[in-house]
Short mmCIF file of C-alpha atoms and ligand atoms in Angstrom, two decimals:
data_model
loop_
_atom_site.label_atom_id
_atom_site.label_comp_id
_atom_site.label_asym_id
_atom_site.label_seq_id
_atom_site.Cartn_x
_atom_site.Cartn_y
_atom_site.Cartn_z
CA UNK B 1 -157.65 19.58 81.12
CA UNK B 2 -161.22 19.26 79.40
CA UNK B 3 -161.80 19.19 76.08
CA UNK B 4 -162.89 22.83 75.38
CA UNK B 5 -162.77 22.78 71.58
CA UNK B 6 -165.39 19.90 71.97
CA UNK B 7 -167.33 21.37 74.13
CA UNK B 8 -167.47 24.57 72.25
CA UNK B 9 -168.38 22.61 69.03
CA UNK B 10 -171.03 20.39 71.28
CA UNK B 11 -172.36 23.61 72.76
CA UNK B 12 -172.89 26.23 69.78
CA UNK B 13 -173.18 29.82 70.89
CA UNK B 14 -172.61 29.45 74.50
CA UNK B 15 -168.98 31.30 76.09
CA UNK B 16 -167.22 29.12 77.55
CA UNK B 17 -164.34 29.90 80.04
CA UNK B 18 -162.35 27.71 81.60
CA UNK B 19 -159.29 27.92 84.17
CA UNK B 20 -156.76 25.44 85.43
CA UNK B 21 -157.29 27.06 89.05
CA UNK B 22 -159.14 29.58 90.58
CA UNK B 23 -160.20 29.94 94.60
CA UNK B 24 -163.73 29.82 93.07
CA UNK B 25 -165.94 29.74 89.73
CA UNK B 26 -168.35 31.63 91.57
CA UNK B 27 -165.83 34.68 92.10
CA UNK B 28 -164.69 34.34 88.03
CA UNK B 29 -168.88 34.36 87.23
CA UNK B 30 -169.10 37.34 89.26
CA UNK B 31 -166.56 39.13 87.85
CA UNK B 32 -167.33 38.49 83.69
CA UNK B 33 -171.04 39.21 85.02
CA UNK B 34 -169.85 42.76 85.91
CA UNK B 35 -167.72 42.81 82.81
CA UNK B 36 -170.96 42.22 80.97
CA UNK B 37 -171.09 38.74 80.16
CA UNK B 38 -174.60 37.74 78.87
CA UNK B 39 -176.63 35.06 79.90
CA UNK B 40 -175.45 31.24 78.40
CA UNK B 41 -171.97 31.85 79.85
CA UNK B 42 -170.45 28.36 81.25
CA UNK B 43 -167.21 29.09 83.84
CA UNK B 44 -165.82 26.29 84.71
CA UNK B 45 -162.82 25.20 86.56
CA UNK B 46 -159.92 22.20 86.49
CA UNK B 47 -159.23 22.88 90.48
CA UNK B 48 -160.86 25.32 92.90
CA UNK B 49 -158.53 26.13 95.90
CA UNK B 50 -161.29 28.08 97.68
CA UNK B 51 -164.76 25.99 96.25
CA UNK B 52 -167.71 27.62 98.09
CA UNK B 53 -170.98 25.52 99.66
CA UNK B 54 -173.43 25.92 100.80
CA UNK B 55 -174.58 26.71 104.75
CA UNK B 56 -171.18 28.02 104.71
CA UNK B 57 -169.55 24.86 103.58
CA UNK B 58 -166.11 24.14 101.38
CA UNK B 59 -166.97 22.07 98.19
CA UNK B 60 -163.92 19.97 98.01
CA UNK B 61 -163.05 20.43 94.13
CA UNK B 62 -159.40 18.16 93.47
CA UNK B 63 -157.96 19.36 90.52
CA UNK B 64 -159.57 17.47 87.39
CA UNK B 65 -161.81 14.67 89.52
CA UNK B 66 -164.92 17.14 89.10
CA UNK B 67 -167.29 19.35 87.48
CA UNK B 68 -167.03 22.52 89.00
CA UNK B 69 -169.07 24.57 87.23
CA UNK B 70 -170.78 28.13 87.55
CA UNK B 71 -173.73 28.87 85.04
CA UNK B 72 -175.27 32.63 84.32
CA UNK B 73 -178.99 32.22 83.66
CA UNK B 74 -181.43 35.04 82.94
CA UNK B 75 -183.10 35.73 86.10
CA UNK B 76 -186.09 37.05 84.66
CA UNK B 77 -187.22 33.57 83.94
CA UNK B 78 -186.77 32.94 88.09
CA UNK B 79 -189.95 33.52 89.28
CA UNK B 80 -189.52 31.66 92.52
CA UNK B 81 -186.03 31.61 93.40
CA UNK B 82 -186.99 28.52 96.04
CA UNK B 83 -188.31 26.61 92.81
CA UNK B 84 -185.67 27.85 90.96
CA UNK B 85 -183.16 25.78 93.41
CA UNK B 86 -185.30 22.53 92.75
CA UNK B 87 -185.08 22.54 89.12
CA UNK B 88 -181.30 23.05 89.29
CA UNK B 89 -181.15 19.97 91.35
CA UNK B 90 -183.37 18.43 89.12
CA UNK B 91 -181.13 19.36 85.66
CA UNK B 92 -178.05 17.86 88.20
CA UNK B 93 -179.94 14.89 88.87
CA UNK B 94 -181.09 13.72 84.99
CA UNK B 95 -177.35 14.72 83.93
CA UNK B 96 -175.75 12.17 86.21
CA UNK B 97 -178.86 9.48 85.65
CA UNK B 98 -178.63 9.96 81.91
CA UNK B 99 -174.29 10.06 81.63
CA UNK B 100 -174.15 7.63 84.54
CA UNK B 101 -176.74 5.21 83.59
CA UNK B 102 -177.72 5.90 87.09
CA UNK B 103 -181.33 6.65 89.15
CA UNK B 104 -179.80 9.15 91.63
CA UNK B 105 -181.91 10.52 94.39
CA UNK B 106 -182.50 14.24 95.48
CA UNK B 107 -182.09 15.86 99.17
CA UNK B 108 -184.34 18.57 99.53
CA UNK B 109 -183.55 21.20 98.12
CA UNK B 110 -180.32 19.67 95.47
CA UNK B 111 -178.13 17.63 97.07
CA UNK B 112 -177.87 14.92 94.44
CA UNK B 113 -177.53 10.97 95.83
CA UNK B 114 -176.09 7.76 94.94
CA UNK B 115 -176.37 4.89 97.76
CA UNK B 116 -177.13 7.93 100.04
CA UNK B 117 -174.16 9.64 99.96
CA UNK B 118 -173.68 12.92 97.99
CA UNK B 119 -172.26 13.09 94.58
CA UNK B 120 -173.19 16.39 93.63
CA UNK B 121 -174.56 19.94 94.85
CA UNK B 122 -175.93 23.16 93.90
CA UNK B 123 -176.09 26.72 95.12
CA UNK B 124 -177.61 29.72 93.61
CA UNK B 125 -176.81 33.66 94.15
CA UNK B 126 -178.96 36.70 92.74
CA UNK B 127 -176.57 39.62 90.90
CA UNK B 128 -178.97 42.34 89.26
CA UNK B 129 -180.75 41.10 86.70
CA UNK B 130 -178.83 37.71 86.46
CA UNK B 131 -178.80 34.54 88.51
CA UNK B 132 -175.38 32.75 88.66
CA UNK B 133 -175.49 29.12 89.40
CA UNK B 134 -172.77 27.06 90.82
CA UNK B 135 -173.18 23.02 90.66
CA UNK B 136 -170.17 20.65 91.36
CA UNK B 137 -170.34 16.93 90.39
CA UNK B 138 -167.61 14.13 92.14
CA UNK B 139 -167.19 12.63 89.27
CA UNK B 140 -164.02 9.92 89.00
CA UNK B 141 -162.88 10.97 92.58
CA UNK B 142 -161.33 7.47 94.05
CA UNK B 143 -161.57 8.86 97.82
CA UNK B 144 -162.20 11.76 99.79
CA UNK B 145 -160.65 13.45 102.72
CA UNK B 146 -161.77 11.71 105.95
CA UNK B 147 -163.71 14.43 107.29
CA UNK B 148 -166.18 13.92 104.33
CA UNK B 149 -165.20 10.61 103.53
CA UNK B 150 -168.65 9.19 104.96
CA UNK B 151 -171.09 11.49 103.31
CA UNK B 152 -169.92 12.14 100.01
CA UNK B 153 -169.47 9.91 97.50
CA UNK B 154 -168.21 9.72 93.23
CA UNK B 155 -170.11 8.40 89.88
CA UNK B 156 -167.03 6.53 89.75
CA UNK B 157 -167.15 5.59 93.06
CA UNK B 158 -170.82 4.12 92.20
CA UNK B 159 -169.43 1.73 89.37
CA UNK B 160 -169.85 4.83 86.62
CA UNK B 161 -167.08 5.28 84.05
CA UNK B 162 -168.16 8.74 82.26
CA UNK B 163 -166.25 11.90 80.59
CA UNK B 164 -166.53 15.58 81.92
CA UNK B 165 -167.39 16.95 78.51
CA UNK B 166 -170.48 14.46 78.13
CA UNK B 167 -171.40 15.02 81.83
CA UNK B 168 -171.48 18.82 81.13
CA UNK B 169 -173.46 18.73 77.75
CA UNK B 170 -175.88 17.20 79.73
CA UNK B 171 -175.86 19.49 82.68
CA UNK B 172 -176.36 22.27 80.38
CA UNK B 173 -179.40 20.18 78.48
CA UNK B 174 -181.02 18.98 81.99
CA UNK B 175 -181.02 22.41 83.67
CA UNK B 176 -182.28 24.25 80.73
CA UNK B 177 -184.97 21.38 80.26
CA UNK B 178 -185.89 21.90 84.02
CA UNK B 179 -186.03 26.00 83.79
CA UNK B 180 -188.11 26.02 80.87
CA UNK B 181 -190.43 23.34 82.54
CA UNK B 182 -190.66 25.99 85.83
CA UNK B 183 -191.08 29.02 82.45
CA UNK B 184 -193.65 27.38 80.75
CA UNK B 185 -195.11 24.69 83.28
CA UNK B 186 -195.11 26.41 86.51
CA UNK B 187 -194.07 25.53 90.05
CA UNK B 188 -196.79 22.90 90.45
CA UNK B 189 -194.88 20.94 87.83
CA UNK B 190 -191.72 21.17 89.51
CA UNK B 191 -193.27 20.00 92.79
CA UNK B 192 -194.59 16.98 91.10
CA UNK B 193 -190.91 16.07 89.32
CA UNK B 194 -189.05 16.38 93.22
CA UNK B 195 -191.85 14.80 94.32
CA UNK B 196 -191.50 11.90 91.34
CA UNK B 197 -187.77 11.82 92.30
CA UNK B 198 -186.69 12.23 95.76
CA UNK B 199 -187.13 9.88 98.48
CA UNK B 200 -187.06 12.43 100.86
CA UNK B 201 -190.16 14.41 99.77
CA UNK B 202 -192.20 12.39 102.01
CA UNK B 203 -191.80 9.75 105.00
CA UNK B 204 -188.37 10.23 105.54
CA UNK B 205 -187.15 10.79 109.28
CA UNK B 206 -184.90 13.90 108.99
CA UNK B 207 -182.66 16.37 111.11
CA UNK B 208 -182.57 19.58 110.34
CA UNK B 209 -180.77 22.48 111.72
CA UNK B 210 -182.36 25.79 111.92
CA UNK B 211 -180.76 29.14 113.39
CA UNK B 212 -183.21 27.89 116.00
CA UNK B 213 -181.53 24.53 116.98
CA UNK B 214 -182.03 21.14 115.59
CA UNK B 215 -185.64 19.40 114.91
CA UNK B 216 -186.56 16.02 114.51
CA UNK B 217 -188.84 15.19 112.38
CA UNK B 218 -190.78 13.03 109.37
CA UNK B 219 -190.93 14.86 105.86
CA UNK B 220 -194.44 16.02 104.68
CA UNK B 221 -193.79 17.11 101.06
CA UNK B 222 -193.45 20.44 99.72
CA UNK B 223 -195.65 23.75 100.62
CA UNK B 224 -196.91 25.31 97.45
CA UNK B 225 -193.60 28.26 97.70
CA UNK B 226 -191.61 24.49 97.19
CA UNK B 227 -190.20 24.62 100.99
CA UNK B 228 -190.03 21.09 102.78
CA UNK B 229 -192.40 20.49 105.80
CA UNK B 230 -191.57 18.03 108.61
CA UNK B 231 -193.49 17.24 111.07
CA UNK B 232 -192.49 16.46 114.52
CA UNK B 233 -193.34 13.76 116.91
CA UNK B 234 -195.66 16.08 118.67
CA UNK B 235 -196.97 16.56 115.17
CA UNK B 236 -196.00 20.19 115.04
CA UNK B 237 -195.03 20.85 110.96
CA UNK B 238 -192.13 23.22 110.53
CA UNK B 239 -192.06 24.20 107.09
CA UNK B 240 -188.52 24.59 106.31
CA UNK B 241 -186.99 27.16 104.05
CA UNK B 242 -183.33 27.34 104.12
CA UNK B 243 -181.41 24.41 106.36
CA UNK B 244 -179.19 21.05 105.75
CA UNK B 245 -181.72 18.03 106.12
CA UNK B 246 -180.28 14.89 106.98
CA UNK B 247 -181.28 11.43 107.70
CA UNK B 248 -181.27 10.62 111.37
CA UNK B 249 -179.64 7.14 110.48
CA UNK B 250 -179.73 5.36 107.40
CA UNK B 251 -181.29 2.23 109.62
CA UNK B 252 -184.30 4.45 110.11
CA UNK B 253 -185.44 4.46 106.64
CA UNK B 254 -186.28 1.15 105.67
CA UNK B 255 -185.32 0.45 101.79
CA UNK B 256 -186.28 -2.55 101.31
CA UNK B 257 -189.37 -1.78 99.17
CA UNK B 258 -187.62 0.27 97.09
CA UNK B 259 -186.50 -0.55 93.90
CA UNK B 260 -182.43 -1.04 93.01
CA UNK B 261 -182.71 2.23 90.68
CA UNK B 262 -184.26 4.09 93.68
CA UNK B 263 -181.06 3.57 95.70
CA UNK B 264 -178.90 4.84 93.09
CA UNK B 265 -177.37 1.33 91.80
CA UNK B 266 -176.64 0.96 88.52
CA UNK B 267 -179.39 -0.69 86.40
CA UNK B 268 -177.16 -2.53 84.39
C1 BTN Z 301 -173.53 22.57 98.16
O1 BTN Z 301 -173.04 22.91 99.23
O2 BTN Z 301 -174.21 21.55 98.06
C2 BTN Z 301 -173.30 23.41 96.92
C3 BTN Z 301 -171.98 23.10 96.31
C4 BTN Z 301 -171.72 23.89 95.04
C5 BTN Z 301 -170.31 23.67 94.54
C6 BTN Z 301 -170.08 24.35 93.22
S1 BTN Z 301 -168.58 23.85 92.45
C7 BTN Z 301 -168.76 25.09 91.26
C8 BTN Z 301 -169.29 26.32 91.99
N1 BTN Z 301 -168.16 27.08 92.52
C9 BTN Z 301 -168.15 27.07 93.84
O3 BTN Z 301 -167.28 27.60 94.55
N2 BTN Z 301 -169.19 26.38 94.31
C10 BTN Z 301 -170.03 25.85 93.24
#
């Protein structure tokens, strides 16, 4: 079980519930939303037997390997709930590089990366006035079932020894770092940050499934509303606003140029 009387004392003034199982953190957030629980309030979970993705997706959440954690923000600082989704990703993202000693990358919108596999994602849902955030980190997983085995991937997995309670004092620090950037800075300045930190932002062959079908497609950056465009071979752009993008192989984008720290190996 975490630490929760070290957490509470390393995170002054913020609820914090915890449970050893639930089907999903998102369900308890819900529920102490509509019992009045104020923005601040960390749920968190040991296990979730029901962990909810996104597109529809599971998030596989073995009992203790993870953070599974649901946030409740104030939604009146969510301007731009698109933008709102990058600087989640973005609080994710500086969490794991700062615990992990690790340069992670970022998959439009939030997947997070190490060695191009997925260590950690994000989803977001809108209740009232509120905005409840759910984030899940693989943290000292050793393997994964087979059906995921290939595209998801651990900190430990990635050579990074790190606690729970130090991963989540930094969550909390990153994302509120990111959301007060989006407050205070604007969406242009989260644009520049994904741009800053994702590989994918630009030049990246990508498939992406759309209720349409698939495209095919090289990444153009982000439209100013913070949606990814791709442009086709034809050189049609789709600008994409809701769909998993994913590399067409891992051959196709050439890494050689890049830096160690861009690939999400450890820099020491
Ligand atoms: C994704 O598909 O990338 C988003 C995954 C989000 C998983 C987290 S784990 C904590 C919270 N509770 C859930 O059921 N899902 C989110």
């Amino acid at each position: 079980m975490i630490d929760l009387a070290q957490l509470r004392s390393r995170l002054p003034g913020r609820r914090i519930e915890w449970f050893e199982s639930t089907p999903s953190t998102m369900t308890e957030a819900s529920r102490l939303l509509k019992e009045g629980t104020s923005a601040g309030t960390i749920i968190g979970a040991e296990e979730q037997t029901a962990g909810i993705g996104r597109h529809g997706h599971s998030w596989h959440s073995e009992a203790g390997a993870g953070l599974y954690v649901s946030l409740i923000l104030d939604a009146t600082r969510a301007t731009s709930l698109p933008f709102v989704m990058l600087a989640l990703g973005l609080g994710a993202r500086q969490a794991i590089a700062e615990v992990g000693d690790l340069v992670p990358d970022l998959r439009w919108p939030n997947d997070v990366l190490l060695r191009e596999k997925k260590c950690a994602g994000v989803l977001a849902q809108m209740e009232g006035s509120a905005l409840i955030a759910g984030i899940g980190i693989n943290v000292r997983h050793r393997e994964f079932p087979e059906d995921i085995a290939d595209i998801a991937t651990s900190l430990y997995k990635c050579g990074a020894t790190v606690t729970r309670e130090d991963l989540l004092v930094e969550l909390i620090r990153g994302v509120d770092e990111y959301m007060r950037l989006l407050e205070n800075d604007g969406t242009e300045a989260i644009r520049n940050e994904f741009i800053r930190t994702s590989s994918y932002a630009y030049d990246r062959r990508v498939q992406v499934d759309l209720d349409s079908g698939t495209i095919e497609g090289i990444t153009q950056g982000l439209d100013a509303s913070g949606f990814l465009i791709v442009r086709d071979d034809a050189g049609v752009e789709t600008t994409i606003l809701a769909g998993g993008v994913r590399p067409v192989s891992r051959e196709a984008f050439d890494t050689s140029n890049l830096p160690n720290d861009r690939l999400g190996i450890s820099r020491s």
